[in-house]
Short mmCIF file of C-alpha atoms and ligand atoms in Angstrom, two decimals:
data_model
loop_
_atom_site.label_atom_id
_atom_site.label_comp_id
_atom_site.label_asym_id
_atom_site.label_seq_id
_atom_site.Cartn_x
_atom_site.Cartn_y
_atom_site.Cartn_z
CA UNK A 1 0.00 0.00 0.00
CA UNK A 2 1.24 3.37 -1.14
CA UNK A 3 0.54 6.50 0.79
CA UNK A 4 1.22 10.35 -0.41
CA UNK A 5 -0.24 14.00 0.49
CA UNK A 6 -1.61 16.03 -2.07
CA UNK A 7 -2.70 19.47 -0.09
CA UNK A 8 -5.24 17.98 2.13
CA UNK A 9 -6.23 15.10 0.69
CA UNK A 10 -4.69 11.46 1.10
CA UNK A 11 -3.56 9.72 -2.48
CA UNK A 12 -3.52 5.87 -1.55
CA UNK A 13 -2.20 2.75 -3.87
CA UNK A 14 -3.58 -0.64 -2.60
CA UNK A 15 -2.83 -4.02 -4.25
CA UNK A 16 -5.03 -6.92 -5.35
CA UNK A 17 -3.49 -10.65 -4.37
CA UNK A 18 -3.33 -13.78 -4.72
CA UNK A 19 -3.85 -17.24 -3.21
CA UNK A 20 -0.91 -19.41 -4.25
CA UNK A 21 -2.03 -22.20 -1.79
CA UNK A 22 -5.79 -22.32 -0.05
CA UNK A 23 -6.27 -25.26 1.99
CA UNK A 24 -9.90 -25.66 4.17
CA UNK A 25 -9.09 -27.26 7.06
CA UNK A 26 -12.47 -27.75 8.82
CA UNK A 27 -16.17 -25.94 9.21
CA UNK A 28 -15.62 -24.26 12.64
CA UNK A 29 -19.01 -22.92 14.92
CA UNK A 30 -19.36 -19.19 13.83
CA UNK A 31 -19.95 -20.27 10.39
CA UNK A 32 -16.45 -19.21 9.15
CA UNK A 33 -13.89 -22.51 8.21
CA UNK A 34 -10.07 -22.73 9.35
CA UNK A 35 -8.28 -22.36 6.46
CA UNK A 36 -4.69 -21.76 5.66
CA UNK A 37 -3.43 -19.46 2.63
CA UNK A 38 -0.29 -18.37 1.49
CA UNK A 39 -1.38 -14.73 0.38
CA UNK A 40 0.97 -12.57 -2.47
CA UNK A 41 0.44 -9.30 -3.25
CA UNK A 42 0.15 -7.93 -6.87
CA UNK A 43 0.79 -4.99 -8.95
CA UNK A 44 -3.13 -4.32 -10.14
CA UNK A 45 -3.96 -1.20 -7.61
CA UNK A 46 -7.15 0.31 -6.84
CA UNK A 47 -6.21 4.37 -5.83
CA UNK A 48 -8.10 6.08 -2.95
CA UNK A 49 -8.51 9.47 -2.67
CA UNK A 50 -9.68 10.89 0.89
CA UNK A 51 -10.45 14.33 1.68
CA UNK A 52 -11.48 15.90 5.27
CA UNK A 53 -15.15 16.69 5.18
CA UNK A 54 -17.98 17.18 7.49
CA UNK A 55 -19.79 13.83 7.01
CA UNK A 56 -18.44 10.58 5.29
CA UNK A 57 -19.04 10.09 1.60
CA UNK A 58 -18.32 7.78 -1.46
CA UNK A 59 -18.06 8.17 -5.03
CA UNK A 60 -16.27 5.86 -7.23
CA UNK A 61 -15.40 5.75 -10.61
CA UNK A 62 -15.60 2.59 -12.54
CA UNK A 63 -14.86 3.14 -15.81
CA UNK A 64 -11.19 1.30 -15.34
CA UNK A 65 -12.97 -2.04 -14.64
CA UNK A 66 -13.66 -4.43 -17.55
CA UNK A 67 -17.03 -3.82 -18.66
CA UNK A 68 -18.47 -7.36 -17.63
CA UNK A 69 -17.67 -6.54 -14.34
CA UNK A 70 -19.04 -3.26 -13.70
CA UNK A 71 -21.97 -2.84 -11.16
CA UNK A 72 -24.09 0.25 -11.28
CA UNK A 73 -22.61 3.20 -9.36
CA UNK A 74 -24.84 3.46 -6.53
CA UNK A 75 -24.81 0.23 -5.96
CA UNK A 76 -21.16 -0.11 -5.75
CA UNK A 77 -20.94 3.32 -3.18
CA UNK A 78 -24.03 2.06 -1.54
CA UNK A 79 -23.86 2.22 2.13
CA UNK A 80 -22.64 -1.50 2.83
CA UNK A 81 -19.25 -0.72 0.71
CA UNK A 82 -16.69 -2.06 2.71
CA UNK A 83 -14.81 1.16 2.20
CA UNK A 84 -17.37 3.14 4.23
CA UNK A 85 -18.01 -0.02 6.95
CA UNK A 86 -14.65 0.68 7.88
CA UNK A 87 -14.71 4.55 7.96
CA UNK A 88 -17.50 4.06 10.50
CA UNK A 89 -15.86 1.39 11.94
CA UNK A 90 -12.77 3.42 12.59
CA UNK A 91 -15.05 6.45 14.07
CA UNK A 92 -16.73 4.09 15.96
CA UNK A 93 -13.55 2.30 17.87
CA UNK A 94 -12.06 6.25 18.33
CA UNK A 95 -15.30 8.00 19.53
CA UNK A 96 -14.62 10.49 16.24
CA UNK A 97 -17.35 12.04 14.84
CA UNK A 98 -15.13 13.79 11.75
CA UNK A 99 -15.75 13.12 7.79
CA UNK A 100 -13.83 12.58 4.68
CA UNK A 101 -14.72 12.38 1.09
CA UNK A 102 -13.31 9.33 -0.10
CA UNK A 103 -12.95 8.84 -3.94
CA UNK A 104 -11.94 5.67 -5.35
CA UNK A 105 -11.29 4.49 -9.19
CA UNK A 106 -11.18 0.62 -9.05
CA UNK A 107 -9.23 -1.46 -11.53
CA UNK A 108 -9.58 -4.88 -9.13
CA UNK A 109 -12.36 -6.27 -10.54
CA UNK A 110 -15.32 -7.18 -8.30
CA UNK A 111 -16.08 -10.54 -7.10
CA UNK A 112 -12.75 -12.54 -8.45
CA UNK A 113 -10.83 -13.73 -5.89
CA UNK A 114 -8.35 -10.49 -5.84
CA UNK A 115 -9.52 -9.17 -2.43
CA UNK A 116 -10.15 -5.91 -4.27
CA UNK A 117 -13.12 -5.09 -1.64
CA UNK A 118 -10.74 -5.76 1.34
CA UNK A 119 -7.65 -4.14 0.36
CA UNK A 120 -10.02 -0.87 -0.12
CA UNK A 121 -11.30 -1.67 3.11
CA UNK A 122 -7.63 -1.86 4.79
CA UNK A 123 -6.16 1.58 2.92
CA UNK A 124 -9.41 3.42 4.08
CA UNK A 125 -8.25 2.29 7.99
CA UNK A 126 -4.99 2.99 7.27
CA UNK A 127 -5.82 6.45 5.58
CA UNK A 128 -8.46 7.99 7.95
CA UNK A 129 -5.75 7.02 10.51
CA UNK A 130 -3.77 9.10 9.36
CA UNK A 131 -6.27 12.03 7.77
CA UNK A 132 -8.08 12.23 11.45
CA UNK A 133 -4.55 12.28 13.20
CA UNK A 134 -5.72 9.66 15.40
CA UNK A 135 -2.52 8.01 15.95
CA UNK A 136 -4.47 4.50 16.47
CA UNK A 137 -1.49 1.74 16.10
CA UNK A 138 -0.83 -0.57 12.88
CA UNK A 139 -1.45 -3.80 15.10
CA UNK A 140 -4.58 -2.41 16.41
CA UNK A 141 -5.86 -1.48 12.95
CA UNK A 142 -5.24 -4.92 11.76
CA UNK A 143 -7.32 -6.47 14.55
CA UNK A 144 -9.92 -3.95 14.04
CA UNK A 145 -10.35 -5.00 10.43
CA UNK A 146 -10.68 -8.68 11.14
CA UNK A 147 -14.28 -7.79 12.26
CA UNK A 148 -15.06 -6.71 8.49
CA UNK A 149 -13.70 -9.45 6.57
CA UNK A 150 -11.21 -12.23 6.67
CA UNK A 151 -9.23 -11.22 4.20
CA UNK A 152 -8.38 -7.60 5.45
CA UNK A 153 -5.46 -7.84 7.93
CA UNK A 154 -3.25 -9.47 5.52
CA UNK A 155 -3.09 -5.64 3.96
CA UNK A 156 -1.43 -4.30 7.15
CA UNK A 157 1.66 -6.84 6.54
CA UNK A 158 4.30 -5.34 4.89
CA UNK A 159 5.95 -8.15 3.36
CA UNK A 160 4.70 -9.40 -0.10
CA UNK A 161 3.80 -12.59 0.69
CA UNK A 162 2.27 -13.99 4.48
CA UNK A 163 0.50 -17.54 5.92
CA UNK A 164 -2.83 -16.41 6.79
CA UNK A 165 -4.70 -18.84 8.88
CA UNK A 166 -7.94 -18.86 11.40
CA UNK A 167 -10.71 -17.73 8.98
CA UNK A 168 -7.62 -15.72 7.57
CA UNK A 169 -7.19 -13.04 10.14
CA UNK A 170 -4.36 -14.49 11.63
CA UNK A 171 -1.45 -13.50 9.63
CA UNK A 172 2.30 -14.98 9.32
CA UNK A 173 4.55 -12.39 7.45
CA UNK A 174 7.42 -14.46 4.87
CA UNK A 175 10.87 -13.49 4.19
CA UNK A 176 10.85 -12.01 0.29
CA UNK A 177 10.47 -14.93 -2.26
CA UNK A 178 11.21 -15.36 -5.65
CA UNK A 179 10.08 -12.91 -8.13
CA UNK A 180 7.13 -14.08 -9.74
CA UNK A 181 5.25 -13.07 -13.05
CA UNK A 182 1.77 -13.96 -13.62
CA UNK A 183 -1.13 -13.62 -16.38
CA UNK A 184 -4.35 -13.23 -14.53
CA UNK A 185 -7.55 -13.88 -16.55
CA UNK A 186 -11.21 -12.98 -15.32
CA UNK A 187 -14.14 -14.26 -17.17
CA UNK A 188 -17.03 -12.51 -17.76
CA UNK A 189 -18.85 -13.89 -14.90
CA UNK A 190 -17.97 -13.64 -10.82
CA UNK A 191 -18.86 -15.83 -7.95
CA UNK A 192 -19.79 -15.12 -4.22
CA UNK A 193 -17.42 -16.38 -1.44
CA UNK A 194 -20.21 -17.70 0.78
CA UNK A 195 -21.83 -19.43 -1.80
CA UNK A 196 -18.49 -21.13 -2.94
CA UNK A 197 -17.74 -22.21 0.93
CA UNK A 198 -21.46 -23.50 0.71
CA UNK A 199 -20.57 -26.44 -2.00
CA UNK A 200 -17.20 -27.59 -1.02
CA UNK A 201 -16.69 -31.00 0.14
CA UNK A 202 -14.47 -31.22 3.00
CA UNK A 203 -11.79 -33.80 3.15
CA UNK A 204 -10.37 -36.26 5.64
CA UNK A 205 -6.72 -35.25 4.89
CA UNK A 206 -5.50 -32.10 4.36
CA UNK A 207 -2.47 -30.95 2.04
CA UNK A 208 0.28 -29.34 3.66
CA UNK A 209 0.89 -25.79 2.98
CA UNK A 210 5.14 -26.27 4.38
CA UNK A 211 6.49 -27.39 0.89
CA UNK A 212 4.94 -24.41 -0.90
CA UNK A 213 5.99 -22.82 1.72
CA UNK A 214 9.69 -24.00 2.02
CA UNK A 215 9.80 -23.43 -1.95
CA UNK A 216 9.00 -19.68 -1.49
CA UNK A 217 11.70 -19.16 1.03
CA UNK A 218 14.21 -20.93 -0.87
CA UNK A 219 12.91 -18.43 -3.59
CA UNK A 220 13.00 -21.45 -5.99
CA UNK A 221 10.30 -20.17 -8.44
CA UNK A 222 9.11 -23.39 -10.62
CA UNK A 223 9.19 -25.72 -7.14
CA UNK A 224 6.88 -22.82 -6.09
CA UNK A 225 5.10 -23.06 -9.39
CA UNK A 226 4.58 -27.09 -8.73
CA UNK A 227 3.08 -26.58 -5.21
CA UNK A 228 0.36 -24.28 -6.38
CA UNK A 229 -3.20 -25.81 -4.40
CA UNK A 230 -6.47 -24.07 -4.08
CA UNK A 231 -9.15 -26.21 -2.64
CA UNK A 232 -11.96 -24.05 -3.39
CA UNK A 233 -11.71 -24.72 -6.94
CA UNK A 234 -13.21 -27.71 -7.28
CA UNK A 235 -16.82 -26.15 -5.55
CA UNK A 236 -16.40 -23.15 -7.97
CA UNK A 237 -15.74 -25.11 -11.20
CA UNK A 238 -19.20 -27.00 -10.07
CA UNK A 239 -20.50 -23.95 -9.71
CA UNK A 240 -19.30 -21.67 -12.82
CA UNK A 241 -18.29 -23.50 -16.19
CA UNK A 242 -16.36 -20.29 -17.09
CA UNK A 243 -13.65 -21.41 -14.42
CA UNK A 244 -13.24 -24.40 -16.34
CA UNK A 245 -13.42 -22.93 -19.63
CA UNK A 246 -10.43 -21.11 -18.08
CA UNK A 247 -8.40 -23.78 -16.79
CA UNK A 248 -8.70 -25.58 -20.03
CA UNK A 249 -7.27 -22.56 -21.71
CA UNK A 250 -4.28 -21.95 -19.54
CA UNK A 251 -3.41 -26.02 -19.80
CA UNK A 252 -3.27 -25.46 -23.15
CA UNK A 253 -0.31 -22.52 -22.72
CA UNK A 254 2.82 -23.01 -21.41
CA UNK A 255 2.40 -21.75 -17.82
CA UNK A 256 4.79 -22.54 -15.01
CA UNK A 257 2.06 -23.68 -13.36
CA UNK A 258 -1.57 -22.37 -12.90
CA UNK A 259 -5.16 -22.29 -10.92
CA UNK A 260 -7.81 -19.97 -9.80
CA UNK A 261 -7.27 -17.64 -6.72
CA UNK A 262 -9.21 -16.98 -3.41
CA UNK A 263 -13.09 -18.45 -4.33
CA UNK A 264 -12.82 -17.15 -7.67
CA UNK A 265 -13.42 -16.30 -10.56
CA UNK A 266 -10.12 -15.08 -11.59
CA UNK A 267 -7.58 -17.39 -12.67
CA UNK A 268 -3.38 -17.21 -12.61
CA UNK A 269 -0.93 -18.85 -14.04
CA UNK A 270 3.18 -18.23 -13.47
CA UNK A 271 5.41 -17.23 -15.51
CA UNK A 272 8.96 -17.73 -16.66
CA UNK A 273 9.38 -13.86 -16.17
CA UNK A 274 7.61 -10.46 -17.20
CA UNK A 275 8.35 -11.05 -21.08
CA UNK A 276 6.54 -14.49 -21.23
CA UNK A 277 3.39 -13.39 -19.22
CA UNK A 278 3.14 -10.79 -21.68
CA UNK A 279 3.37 -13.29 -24.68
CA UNK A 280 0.87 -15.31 -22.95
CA UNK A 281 -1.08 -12.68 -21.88
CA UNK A 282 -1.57 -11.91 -25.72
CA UNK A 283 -2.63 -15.35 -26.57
CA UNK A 284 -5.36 -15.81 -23.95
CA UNK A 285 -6.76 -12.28 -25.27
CA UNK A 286 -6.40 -13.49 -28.67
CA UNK A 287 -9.12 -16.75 -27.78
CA UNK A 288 -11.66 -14.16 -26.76
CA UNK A 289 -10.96 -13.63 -23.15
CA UNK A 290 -11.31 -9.62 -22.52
CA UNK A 291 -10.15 -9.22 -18.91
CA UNK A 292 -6.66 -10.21 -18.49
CA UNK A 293 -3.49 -8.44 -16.78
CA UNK A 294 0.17 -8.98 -16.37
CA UNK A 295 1.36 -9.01 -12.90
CA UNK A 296 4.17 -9.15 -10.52
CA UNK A 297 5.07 -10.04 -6.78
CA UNK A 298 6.22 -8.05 -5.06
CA UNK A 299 3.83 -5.18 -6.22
O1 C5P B 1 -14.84 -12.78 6.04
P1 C5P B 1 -15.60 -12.49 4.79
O2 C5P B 1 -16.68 -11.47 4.98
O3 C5P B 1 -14.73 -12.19 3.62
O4 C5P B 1 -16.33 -13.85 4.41
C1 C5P B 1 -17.38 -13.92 3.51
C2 C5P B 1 -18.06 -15.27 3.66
O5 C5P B 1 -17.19 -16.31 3.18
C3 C5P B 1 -18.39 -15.68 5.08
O6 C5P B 1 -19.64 -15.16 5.46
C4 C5P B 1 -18.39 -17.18 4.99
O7 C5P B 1 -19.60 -17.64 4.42
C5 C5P B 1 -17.28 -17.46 3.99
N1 C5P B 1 -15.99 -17.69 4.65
C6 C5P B 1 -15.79 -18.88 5.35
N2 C5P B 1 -14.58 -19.10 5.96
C7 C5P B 1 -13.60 -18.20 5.85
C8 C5P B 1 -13.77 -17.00 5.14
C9 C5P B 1 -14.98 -16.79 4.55
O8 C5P B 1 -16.70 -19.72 5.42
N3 C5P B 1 -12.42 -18.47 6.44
#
């Protein structure tokens, strides 16, 4: 996440990321499942602009999101947006009563597995924080956002890559690991987390996430690339044929490695380096699919 001042206002950068290892390790009471993750951050930002004000607003421009995935505008700065949960969230914990006008022009599209709801949700925390000169500690905002979404804290960490376990609050920063190049595709259709949690299958034995681990902190990029693991695909390609429409597509390309991040819909595959995403970024675009980026870790 990126922070600068512009006269009053804050200018924030906050990354999408992605799941190179999801493992569900059991349905737990609250509703939630244990899971563990191995979280990266990538170079596809959403920018925040927040301005003091009396009273908290939102407007968003959405005009850098692929068209498919574009939601009308007052739906998307309705008054469940994550981004102003947390504003009131924040002015809540503090007792604050101020406002800020907070702007935001996505490019992480909605509902794809990128986290692009909760790494808006974590900058607006860490901005207001800042904008209200509240002075409210980094650890404390992390375990303040845990009560908005799972994926949230792993924001805070400043490393590019982190175990996230519990429901995913619980976050493990890594040593830097190799540098990584990906092609992410998103098909024209999205999925919703609860209702991909809703049709998975749990298993008696659960995969390991220490060799994927090990492999990132030996920064040894293609044993990386052969560890990849997301259990919630399976549920997701029952649910949405365009995830297998995908996978079928990136077998067919010579990936590293490849499979769909968080619940989905968007899918990743690794790449030799920046040159060779972009070659096979080229070739998924040229067999019709419209959303697809080049990224790197570390952002
Ligand atoms: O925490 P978050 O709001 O992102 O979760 C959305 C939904 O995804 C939850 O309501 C739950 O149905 C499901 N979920 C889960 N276990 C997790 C994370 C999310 O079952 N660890």
């Amino acid at each position: 996440m990126f922070l600068r001042r512009h006269n009053t206002s804050l200018l924030v950068r906050t990354p999408a990321k992605l799941n190179l290892f999801l493992e569900v390790l059991g349905k737990r009471t609250d509703g939630y499942h244990d899971l563990e993750s191995l979280m990266v951050k990538v170079n596809i930002f959403d920018h925040l602009t927040l301005t003091p004000a009396d009273s908290l607003s939102l407007t968003a421009d959405l005009s850098s999101l692929p068209v498919d995935s574009r939601i009308p505008l007052e739906e998307f700065a309705s008054h469940d947006n994550l981004i102003l949960r947390a504003a009131r969230l924040l002015q809540q914990h503090t007792g604050i009563s101020r406002g800020a006008a907070i702007h935001i022009r996505k490019h992480i599209p909605l509902q794809s597995g990128l986290a692009g709801g909760s790494t808006d949700a974590a900058a607006t925390l860490v901005a207001l924080n800042q904008l209200w000169e509240l002075g409210v500690s980094h650890a404390e905002l992390q375990h303040l956002s845990a009560q908005l979404g799972s994926d949230i804290p792993f924001f805070f960490c400043p490393a590019p890559g982190a175990v996230c376990s519990g429901r995913g609050e619980i976050v493990r920063p890594l040593p830097p690991g190799p540098e990584l190049a990906f092609v992410i595709a998103r098909p024209e259709s999205g999925l919703s987390t609860p209702l991909v949690f809703k049709h998975l299958s749990l298993q008696e034995a659960s995969v390991s996430i220490e060799p994927v681990c090990d492999a990132w902190q030996a920064r040894r990029r293609s044993c990386l690339a052969s560890r990849l693991f997301n259990r919630l695909q399976a549920p997701a390609e029952s649910l949405n044929p365009d995830v297998v429409h995908l996978k079928h597509l990136f077998q067919r390309l010579p990936f590293l490695s490849h499979q769909m991040s968080g619940s989905g819909t968007s899918y990743f595959g690794i790449c030799r380096n920046l040159h060779h995403a972009r070659r096979l970024a080229s070739q998924i675009r040229t067999r019709g699919m419209k959303t697809v980026f080049v990224a790197a870790c570390p952002a």
